[in-house]
PDB file of C-alpha atoms in Angstrom:
ATOM      1  CA  GLN A   1      92.823 103.477  95.497  1.00 80.00           C
ATOM      2  CA  GLU A   2      96.531 103.051  94.692  1.00 85.00           C
ATOM      3  CA  HIS A   3      95.825 100.325  92.132  1.00 88.00           C
ATOM      4  CA  GLN A   4      93.184 102.541  90.519  1.00 89.00           C
ATOM      5  CA  ALA A   5      95.700 105.402  90.415  1.00 89.00           C
ATOM      6  CA  LEU A   6      98.192 103.161  88.615  1.00 92.00           C
ATOM      7  CA  LEU A   7      95.558 102.184  86.067  1.00 90.00           C
ATOM      8  CA  LEU A   8      94.625 105.797  85.398  1.00 90.00           C
ATOM      9  CA  VAL A   9      98.270 106.853  85.095  1.00 91.00           C
ATOM     10  CA  ALA A  10      98.823 103.969  82.657  1.00 91.00           C
ATOM     11  CA  GLN A  11      95.987 105.438  80.577  1.00 89.00           C
ATOM     12  CA  SER A  12      97.843 108.792  80.551  1.00 87.00           C
ATOM     13  CA  ASP A  13      95.373 110.515  82.856  1.00 91.00           C
ATOM     14  CA  THR A  14      96.695 113.625  84.601  1.00 93.00           C
ATOM     15  CA  ALA A  15      96.586 114.239  88.341  1.00 93.00           C
ATOM     16  CA  ASP A  16      93.874 116.842  87.665  1.00 95.00           C
ATOM     17  CA  ARG A  17      91.743 114.304  85.780  1.00 93.00           C
ATOM     18  CA  ILE A  18      92.247 111.608  88.427  1.00 92.00           C
ATOM     19  CA  ALA A  19      91.297 114.112  91.132  1.00 94.00           C
ATOM     20  CA  ALA A  20      88.107 114.977  89.252  1.00 94.00           C
ATOM     21  CA  VAL A  21      87.191 111.290  88.879  1.00 90.00           C
ATOM     22  CA  TRP A  22      87.799 110.606  92.573  1.00 90.00           C
ATOM     23  CA  GLY A  23      86.405 113.878  93.888  1.00 94.00           C
ATOM     24  CA  LEU A  24      89.689 114.694  95.638  1.00 93.00           C
ATOM     25  CA  SER A  25      92.154 117.534  95.475  1.00 96.00           C
ATOM     26  CA  THR A  26      94.932 117.440  92.913  1.00 95.00           C
ATOM     27  CA  ALA A  27      97.419 117.702  95.799  1.00 96.00           C
ATOM     28  CA  ASN A  28      95.996 114.528  97.338  1.00 94.00           C
ATOM     29  CA  VAL A  29      96.383 112.646  94.048  1.00 93.00           C
ATOM     30  CA  ARG A  30      99.910 113.956  93.550  1.00 95.00           C
ATOM     31  CA  GLY A  31     100.728 112.797  97.082  1.00 95.00           C
ATOM     32  CA  THR A  32      99.444 109.316  96.261  1.00 94.00           C
ATOM     33  CA  LEU A  33     101.511 109.190  93.063  1.00 94.00           C
ATOM     34  CA  THR A  34     104.611 110.450  94.903  1.00 95.00           C
ATOM     35  CA  ARG A  35     104.150 107.768  97.570  1.00 95.00           C
ATOM     36  CA  LEU A  36     103.753 105.083  94.890  1.00 94.00           C
ATOM     37  CA  ARG A  37     106.911 106.273  93.093  1.00 96.00           C
ATOM     38  CA  ALA A  38     108.820 106.078  96.381  1.00 97.00           C
ATOM     39  CA  GLU A  39     107.470 102.608  97.224  1.00 95.00           C
ATOM     40  CA  LEU A  40     108.383 101.248  93.787  1.00 95.00           C
ATOM     41  CA  ASP A  41     111.616 103.277  93.482  1.00 96.00           C
ATOM     42  CA  ALA A  42     110.372 104.842  90.239  1.00 97.00           C
ATOM     43  CA  ARG A  43     111.961 107.937  88.691  1.00 97.00           C
ATOM     44  CA  ASN A  44     108.844 109.276  86.930  1.00 95.00           C
ATOM     45  CA  ARG A  45     105.295 108.338  85.916  1.00 93.00           C
ATOM     46  CA  THR A  46     106.364 106.181  82.989  1.00 93.00           C
ATOM     47  CA  HIS A  47     108.896 104.344  85.117  1.00 96.00           C
ATOM     48  CA  LEU A  48     106.224 103.970  87.817  1.00 95.00           C
ATOM     49  CA  ILE A  49     104.052 101.938  85.450  1.00 94.00           C
ATOM     50  CA  ARG A  50     107.020  99.813  84.358  1.00 95.00           C
ATOM     51  CA  CYS A  51     107.995  99.146  87.991  1.00 96.00           C
ATOM     52  CA  ALA A  52     104.395  98.262  88.893  1.00 95.00           C
ATOM     53  CA  VAL A  53     104.207  95.780  86.004  1.00 95.00           C
ATOM     54  CA  ASP A  54     107.602  94.288  86.890  1.00 96.00           C
ATOM     55  CA  ALA A  55     106.530  93.931  90.544  1.00 95.00           C
ATOM     56  CA  GLY A  56     103.311  92.168  89.505  1.00 93.00           C
ATOM     57  CA  VAL A  57     101.198  94.954  90.997  1.00 91.00           C
ATOM     58  CA  LEU A  58      99.724  95.932  87.643  1.00 92.00           C
ATOM     59  CA  THR A  59      98.886  93.959  84.508  1.00 90.00           C
ATOM     60  CA  LEU A  60      98.392  95.797  81.255  1.00 83.00           C
ATOM     61  CA  VAL A  61      96.195  94.393  78.516  1.00 80.00           C
ATOM     62  CA  PRO A  62      96.422  95.898  75.022  1.00 77.00           C
ATOM     63  CA  LYS A  63      93.317  97.577  73.659  1.00 73.00           C
ATOM     64  CA  ARG A  64      91.394  95.696  70.997  1.00 75.00           C
ATOM     65  CA  GLY A  65      92.779  96.337  67.560  1.00 69.00           C
ATOM     66  CA  ALA A  66      96.089  97.621  68.922  1.00 60.00           C
ATOM     67  CA  ARG A  67      99.222  96.179  67.400  1.00 59.00           C
TER      68      ARG A  67
END
């Protein structure tokens, strides 16, 4: 679930959208994101993704046609 959350955050999904996809409360999703930020010592959502990539937890692949 945490890896999926990272992927959705990397795609700019909001906590509300992630909650809807998972069928959970927004508070539950925010709690997961807060826990991930603490684990990776990230300051915000953007930094969270950078820290996850740097830690090897997440690999980002550019979309087709993106430069």
